[in-house]
C-alpha cells in the first residue's frame, strides 16, 4: 500500500493551495479528484481575491501571474435604487485593496505548479472512500481505470466541496449544520466586452440585485438576481442585457457594452456551516465545510484562510511534534468563517429583493443604505470585511 503524509480529497482551490503549502514545508501530499483536470478548469467561479489570499499564493510560490495580471481595486460601488455610493477600500482600511483575478486562473496556476514540483494528483478518482480516520492509521480508497487502490496516510484533508464525500463520511450525530437557503439565484454571463466601470458595482434595485464584475479589461462578468425556477434557455443574451441595464443607474447602464455570452449559468444562493471541522485525523476545508452566498466574494477567500490554518497546524505537527495546531484548527477556522458568513448574509439581505419581504423589512433596507451614505464608520465596517478580516 502506498503511503503519504496527507491525503487531500478534491483539487479545487482549497486542495491545490493546501498541497502547495505542504509541499513547500516538505510534507508529502497526494490529491484525489473525482473529475478530470479539464472539467475542473472549465468551472467559472468568482474572481475577487483578498490581500491575504494573494499573500498565500505568493507564500505557496504561485504568485507571479496574479501579480502580473491581477487587477488591483481600491474601491467598489454600491448602488441602491438609483443612488450610488463608493466604498473606498484603500482609504477606509488604511491602504488595503482587493485583486480581481478569476478563480479559474488561481486553479490553473496551482495545477501548473503541481506539475512543476512533480506532486501526484489522481484525476478521475472514482468512489473515493475515507476509512479509519477516527484512529491513528487512516486510509483512503478509490477506483481509477476500473482498478481499486488504497493508500495509507497520517491525515485526510476533505477539500471536496459542498457535495463531496468527506463531510458525508462523518456520522450524523457528530456534526451540526447551520443553513439558510435564499429564495432566488444569480444568473451570470461572461462576455468578451470591456467592463462598464473600472470598479465593481453591486446594485440593489426594485427589480432585483445586479452585479457588474470583470475578469480583465476586455472580459466582463455580470450577474442578475433571478428566480430559482428560471432556466438559462429562457434568457436570451438580449433579454439579459436589457434586464441588467434596467437595474443599474443610468450612467452605468449607458456604459454597458453588450456582446455574445461565452458562458451563462444560474447558481442558487446558500449560507451553510458545518461544525466541527475536525474528526480525529480528518479535517473539513473550504466549501466542504461552509458555503457563503457570492455577494461579497468570500467563498474562495474563506477556503484560503482555512488552508492557512490547517497548513500551519500540520507544519507544526511534523516540525515540532506538537498537536496544538490541529487541536485548535476547528475553533480558529470557525471563528473567521462565522464572521464571513455574517458579512455575506448581511450584504445579500441588503441588496436583494425578497418576495416575502414585509414593508417594514423594505424600510430596513432603505435605512441600512441611508446609514451607509451618512456614516464613514458604517462604510469602514463594510470595507474592513470586504478586504478580508485578518487571519
Ligand atoms: N472525490 C474526489 N473529489 C471530489 C469528490 C469526491 N467524492 N467530490 C467532490 N470532489 C472535488 C470536486 O470535483 C472539486 O474539484 O472536490 C473539488 C472541490 O472544489 P471546490 O468546489 O472548488 O471547493 P473548494 O476547493 O473548497 O473551493 C472554494 O470558493 O468561490 C468559492 O465555491 C467556490 O469553489 C469555490 C470555493
Ligand atoms: C465575480 O467576478 O464573479 C464576482 C465578483 C464579486 C462577487 C461575486 C462574484 O461578489
XYZ file of C-alpha atoms and ligand atoms in Angstrom:
437
model
C 0.000 0.000 0.000
C 1.348 3.439 -0.937
C 1.774 5.885 1.893
C 1.557 9.686 2.026
C 1.640 12.030 4.971
C -1.548 13.777 3.866
C -4.303 12.626 1.515
C -6.166 15.607 0.076
C -9.617 14.949 -1.365
C -10.535 17.441 -4.111
C -8.445 19.586 -6.451
C -10.391 22.818 -6.187
C -8.521 25.876 -4.941
C -8.608 24.615 -1.331
C -6.993 21.236 -2.060
C -4.468 22.660 -4.507
C -3.379 25.511 -2.246
C -3.052 23.163 0.705
C -0.964 20.803 -1.445
C 1.354 23.650 -2.477
C 1.866 24.986 1.059
C 2.519 21.497 2.437
C 4.977 20.721 -0.348
C 6.898 23.883 0.462
C 7.249 22.643 4.032
C 8.458 19.233 2.848
C 5.195 17.437 3.636
C 4.199 14.835 1.105
C 0.567 15.019 -0.051
C -1.446 13.275 -2.758
C -4.591 14.819 -4.249
C -7.530 12.638 -5.324
C -10.003 14.383 -7.619
C -13.252 12.898 -8.908
C -13.361 14.928 -12.113
C -10.907 15.364 -14.976
C -8.478 18.249 -14.953
C -10.252 19.912 -17.895
C -13.589 19.669 -16.136
C -12.201 21.384 -13.042
C -10.658 24.127 -15.184
C -13.890 24.758 -17.075
C -15.784 25.802 -13.944
C -16.383 29.544 -13.820
C -16.397 30.868 -10.273
C -15.940 34.215 -8.529
C -12.993 36.479 -9.100
C -12.095 38.773 -6.193
C -9.073 37.908 -4.043
C -8.382 39.379 -0.640
C -4.845 40.580 0.030
C -4.385 37.695 2.445
C -5.301 35.211 -0.297
C -2.818 36.777 -2.717
C -0.246 36.607 0.095
C -0.855 32.869 0.469
C -0.424 32.352 -3.280
C 2.948 34.075 -3.016
C 3.857 32.007 0.014
C 2.984 28.873 -1.930
C 5.242 30.004 -4.784
C 2.463 30.678 -7.301
C 2.069 34.436 -7.038
C 3.838 35.547 -10.217
C 0.888 35.625 -12.617
C -1.647 37.119 -10.224
C 0.930 39.814 -9.501
C 1.334 40.495 -13.242
C -2.217 40.087 -14.493
C -4.462 40.667 -11.464
C -6.303 43.991 -11.374
C -5.843 45.783 -8.071
C -9.057 47.516 -6.968
C -9.066 50.219 -4.315
C -12.848 50.508 -4.129
C -16.249 49.412 -5.420
C -19.676 50.983 -5.879
C -22.880 50.199 -4.031
C -25.947 51.300 -5.981
C -29.288 51.404 -4.277
C -32.486 52.438 -6.026
C -30.605 54.816 -8.287
C -28.207 56.245 -5.687
C -24.541 55.390 -5.889
C -22.068 55.173 -3.028
C -18.392 54.393 -3.487
C -16.771 52.267 -0.816
C -13.195 53.499 -0.861
C -11.477 50.358 0.365
C -7.995 51.797 0.439
C -8.990 54.947 2.315
C -11.270 53.153 4.785
C -8.874 50.315 5.635
C -5.538 52.091 5.777
C -4.449 51.153 2.275
C -5.838 47.652 1.772
C -7.126 46.591 -1.652
C -8.536 43.524 -3.399
C -7.334 41.855 -6.595
C -9.646 40.894 -9.430
C -8.360 37.573 -10.780
C -10.573 34.630 -11.725
C -10.716 31.583 -9.501
C -10.214 29.508 -12.630
C -6.845 31.220 -13.085
C -5.898 30.527 -9.468
C -6.715 26.867 -10.090
C -4.727 26.858 -13.346
C -1.643 28.395 -11.658
C -1.796 25.909 -8.800
C -2.167 22.941 -11.170
C 0.794 24.110 -13.263
C 2.846 24.457 -10.091
C 1.891 20.909 -9.047
C 3.142 19.650 -12.404
C 6.409 21.513 -11.937
C 7.085 20.097 -8.494
C 6.131 16.616 -9.652
C 3.439 16.151 -6.994
C 0.859 13.414 -7.515
C -2.732 14.230 -8.435
C -5.064 11.417 -9.403
C -7.821 12.815 -11.606
C -10.990 10.832 -12.267
C -10.542 9.016 -8.967
C -13.976 7.422 -8.566
C -15.756 6.176 -5.447
C -13.304 7.718 -3.023
C -13.867 6.361 0.464
C -12.356 7.553 3.742
C -11.568 4.884 6.285
C -10.490 4.747 9.934
C -9.921 8.470 10.319
C -11.002 8.237 13.925
C -7.944 6.081 14.647
C -4.193 6.550 14.125
C -3.957 4.937 10.718
C -6.450 6.431 8.258
C -6.736 5.064 4.744
C -8.338 6.256 1.534
C -9.578 4.004 -1.250
C -10.536 4.944 -4.799
C -11.116 3.433 -8.199
C -9.059 4.531 -11.175
C -9.473 2.971 -14.641
C -11.572 0.196 -13.143
C -8.978 -0.733 -10.503
C -9.410 -0.240 -6.785
C -6.462 1.380 -4.955
C -5.812 2.003 -1.304
C -3.415 4.461 0.286
C -2.315 4.935 3.864
C -1.813 8.386 5.371
C -1.438 10.294 8.631
C -4.183 12.816 7.870
C -7.047 13.350 5.434
C -7.934 16.861 4.252
C -11.526 16.992 2.984
C -11.296 19.727 0.336
C -14.013 18.201 -1.824
C -16.610 20.936 -1.882
C -20.193 21.065 -0.742
C -21.225 17.790 -2.431
C -18.084 15.880 -1.512
C -17.629 12.619 0.312
C -15.646 13.925 3.298
C -18.440 15.649 5.207
C -20.782 12.842 4.174
C -18.409 10.317 5.801
C -18.953 11.795 9.254
C -21.689 10.174 11.359
C -24.745 12.458 11.532
C -24.648 12.733 15.292
C -21.061 14.053 15.219
C -21.948 17.005 13.013
C -24.039 20.137 13.485
C -25.053 22.092 10.424
C -26.464 25.591 10.061
C -28.114 26.681 6.859
C -30.070 29.372 5.083
C -31.259 28.796 1.546
C -32.187 32.017 -0.257
C -35.341 32.106 -2.384
C -33.563 33.243 -5.565
C -30.494 32.597 -7.705
C -27.915 34.525 -9.706
C -27.913 34.378 -13.480
C -24.329 35.023 -14.584
C -22.989 35.961 -18.001
C -19.366 36.075 -19.114
C -18.651 38.110 -22.254
C -15.631 39.445 -24.091
C -16.621 43.074 -23.758
C -14.933 45.821 -21.722
C -16.419 46.297 -18.240
C -18.945 49.121 -17.810
C -16.943 50.579 -14.945
C -13.324 50.302 -13.799
C -14.601 49.095 -10.404
C -17.236 46.530 -9.386
C -20.823 47.711 -8.977
C -23.188 45.941 -6.566
C -26.714 47.175 -7.267
C -29.856 46.761 -5.174
C -32.947 47.563 -7.213
C -36.731 47.170 -7.104
C -36.428 44.558 -9.862
C -33.694 42.680 -8.005
C -29.949 42.645 -7.452
C -27.341 43.130 -10.188
C -23.540 42.913 -10.138
C -21.043 44.276 -12.643
C -17.718 42.486 -12.343
C -14.850 41.636 -14.650
C -12.053 39.225 -15.350
C -9.835 41.643 -17.278
C -10.101 44.961 -19.114
C -11.625 43.110 -22.065
C -13.725 40.445 -20.310
C -16.773 41.236 -18.173
C -18.725 39.143 -15.705
C -22.273 40.276 -14.957
C -24.962 38.807 -12.711
C -28.630 39.485 -12.098
C -30.828 38.068 -9.364
C -33.286 35.609 -10.895
C -35.992 33.213 -9.830
C -34.987 29.677 -8.879
C -37.479 28.472 -11.462
C -35.686 30.365 -14.232
C -33.837 28.340 -16.869
C -30.926 29.720 -18.890
C -32.717 28.739 -22.090
C -35.366 31.293 -21.175
C -32.775 34.057 -21.086
C -31.507 35.184 -24.474
C -28.398 37.357 -24.368
C -30.544 40.339 -25.338
C -33.020 39.721 -22.528
C -30.115 39.513 -20.079
C -28.519 42.791 -21.206
C -31.899 44.579 -21.139
C -32.650 43.403 -17.614
C -29.149 44.221 -16.380
C -29.428 47.785 -17.680
C -32.809 48.286 -16.025
C -31.251 47.551 -12.644
C -28.238 49.870 -12.951
C -28.018 53.613 -12.510
C -28.296 55.473 -15.836
C -24.560 56.178 -16.176
C -23.591 52.540 -15.646
C -26.462 51.282 -17.823
C -25.294 53.568 -20.605
C -21.731 52.293 -20.295
C -22.643 48.580 -20.572
C -21.106 47.188 -23.757
C -23.034 44.137 -24.927
C -21.777 41.143 -26.871
C -22.374 37.416 -27.219
C -22.161 35.492 -23.946
C -19.369 32.944 -23.687
C -20.837 31.382 -20.553
C -24.239 31.661 -18.960
C -25.320 29.868 -15.797
C -27.689 30.049 -12.856
C -26.418 29.464 -9.319
C -28.530 29.150 -6.184
C -27.551 31.140 -3.078
C -26.927 29.452 0.221
C -25.351 30.092 3.614
C -24.091 26.914 5.292
C -21.687 25.998 8.086
C -20.764 22.577 9.449
C -19.293 22.192 12.931
C -16.809 20.984 13.988
C -14.169 20.825 11.235
C -12.028 18.076 12.698
C -12.933 14.425 13.177
C -9.914 12.574 14.512
C -7.433 12.667 11.662
C -9.787 14.169 9.080
C -10.388 17.867 8.523
C -13.037 19.728 6.536
C -11.708 22.641 4.490
C -13.323 25.196 2.132
C -16.714 24.534 0.544
C -16.810 21.091 2.191
C -17.211 22.951 5.477
C -19.123 26.079 4.539
C -20.917 27.925 1.779
C -21.499 31.662 1.533
C -23.746 33.435 -0.941
C -21.483 35.084 -3.542
C -22.407 38.644 -2.546
C -19.076 39.852 -1.172
C -16.971 37.188 -2.924
C -15.935 35.389 0.245
C -16.113 31.724 -0.925
C -12.609 31.258 -2.262
C -11.072 33.616 0.287
C -12.583 31.667 3.141
C -11.254 28.425 1.671
C -7.827 30.098 1.589
C -7.922 31.101 5.264
C -8.973 27.558 6.264
C -5.989 26.288 4.291
C -3.727 28.747 6.060
C -4.823 27.499 9.492
C -4.614 23.826 8.520
C -1.248 24.062 6.769
C 0.210 25.850 9.796
C -1.198 23.165 12.063
C 0.237 20.310 10.008
C 3.612 22.024 9.650
C 3.669 22.408 13.433
C 2.705 18.755 13.857
C 5.533 17.466 11.676
C 8.120 20.113 12.588
C 7.607 20.442 16.301
C 5.781 17.208 17.119
C 3.003 19.338 18.574
C -0.681 18.672 18.021
C -1.717 22.059 19.461
C -2.414 23.465 15.979
C -4.509 20.557 14.785
C -6.398 20.533 18.065
C -7.218 24.202 17.569
C -7.895 24.139 13.782
C -11.660 23.859 14.031
C -12.017 26.668 16.551
C -9.699 29.065 14.717
C -11.189 28.443 11.302
C -14.795 28.632 12.513
C -14.206 31.939 14.284
C -13.307 33.547 10.948
C -15.885 31.565 8.961
C -18.795 32.854 11.036
C -17.707 36.448 10.550
C -17.556 35.981 6.796
C -20.949 34.245 6.930
C -22.346 37.274 8.745
C -20.939 39.708 6.193
C -22.101 37.713 3.141
C -25.566 37.275 4.652
C -25.905 40.964 5.538
C -24.792 42.185 2.097
C -27.139 39.667 0.478
C -30.025 40.786 2.690
C -29.357 44.453 1.998
C -29.171 44.207 -1.783
C -31.658 41.534 -2.877
C -35.360 41.716 -3.489
C -37.139 39.063 -1.405
C -40.716 38.348 -2.485
C -41.606 37.646 1.120
C -40.331 40.963 2.428
C -42.753 42.963 4.526
C -42.989 46.754 4.089
C -41.076 47.013 7.365
C -38.219 44.922 6.017
C -38.081 47.039 2.857
C -37.751 50.157 5.004
C -34.940 48.417 6.906
C -33.053 48.004 3.614
C -33.612 51.710 2.831
C -32.429 52.685 6.305
C -29.348 50.489 6.068
C -28.336 52.119 2.808
C -29.107 55.613 4.146
C -26.921 54.829 7.155
C -24.065 53.789 4.871
C -24.492 57.015 2.911
C -24.224 59.106 6.049
C -21.622 57.273 8.101
C -17.952 56.720 7.469
C -17.895 54.150 10.271
C -20.628 52.135 8.581
C -18.691 52.217 5.304
C -15.475 51.326 7.132
C -17.178 48.230 8.519
C -18.192 47.115 5.020
C -14.712 47.871 3.702
C -12.946 46.021 6.520
C -14.964 42.893 5.803
C -14.709 43.204 2.034
C -10.902 43.364 2.003
C -10.904 40.402 4.393
C -10.600 40.098 8.151
C -7.103 39.211 9.349
C -6.011 35.607 9.782
N -13.923 12.588 -4.541
C -12.929 13.351 -5.059
N -13.089 14.660 -5.379
C -14.284 15.201 -5.168
C -15.375 14.472 -4.616
C -15.142 13.108 -4.302
N -16.112 12.349 -3.791
N -16.429 15.301 -4.512
C -16.047 16.481 -4.981
N -14.751 16.455 -5.387
C -13.964 17.535 -5.979
C -14.768 18.401 -6.941
O -14.807 17.822 -8.232
C -13.973 19.698 -6.925
O -12.982 19.737 -7.914
O -13.567 18.450 -4.965
C -13.317 19.714 -5.553
C -13.884 20.807 -4.665
O -13.564 22.070 -5.193
P -14.470 23.367 -4.990
O -15.893 23.014 -5.110
O -13.920 24.407 -5.891
O -14.242 23.756 -3.449
P -13.017 24.471 -2.713
O -11.701 23.972 -3.214
O -13.333 24.389 -1.269
O -13.092 25.962 -3.226
C -13.664 27.006 -2.564
O -14.647 29.089 -3.275
O -15.512 30.612 -4.798
C -15.817 29.587 -3.935
O -17.458 27.882 -4.152
C -16.349 28.466 -4.718
O -15.241 26.501 -5.388
C -15.111 27.584 -4.713
C -14.744 27.708 -3.305
C -17.265 37.638 -9.977
O -16.489 38.390 -10.590
O -17.613 36.555 -10.452
C -17.768 38.075 -8.655
C -17.286 39.251 -8.097
C -17.772 39.666 -6.877
C -18.712 38.921 -6.211
C -19.186 37.739 -6.755
C -18.715 37.309 -7.980
O -19.190 39.359 -5.022
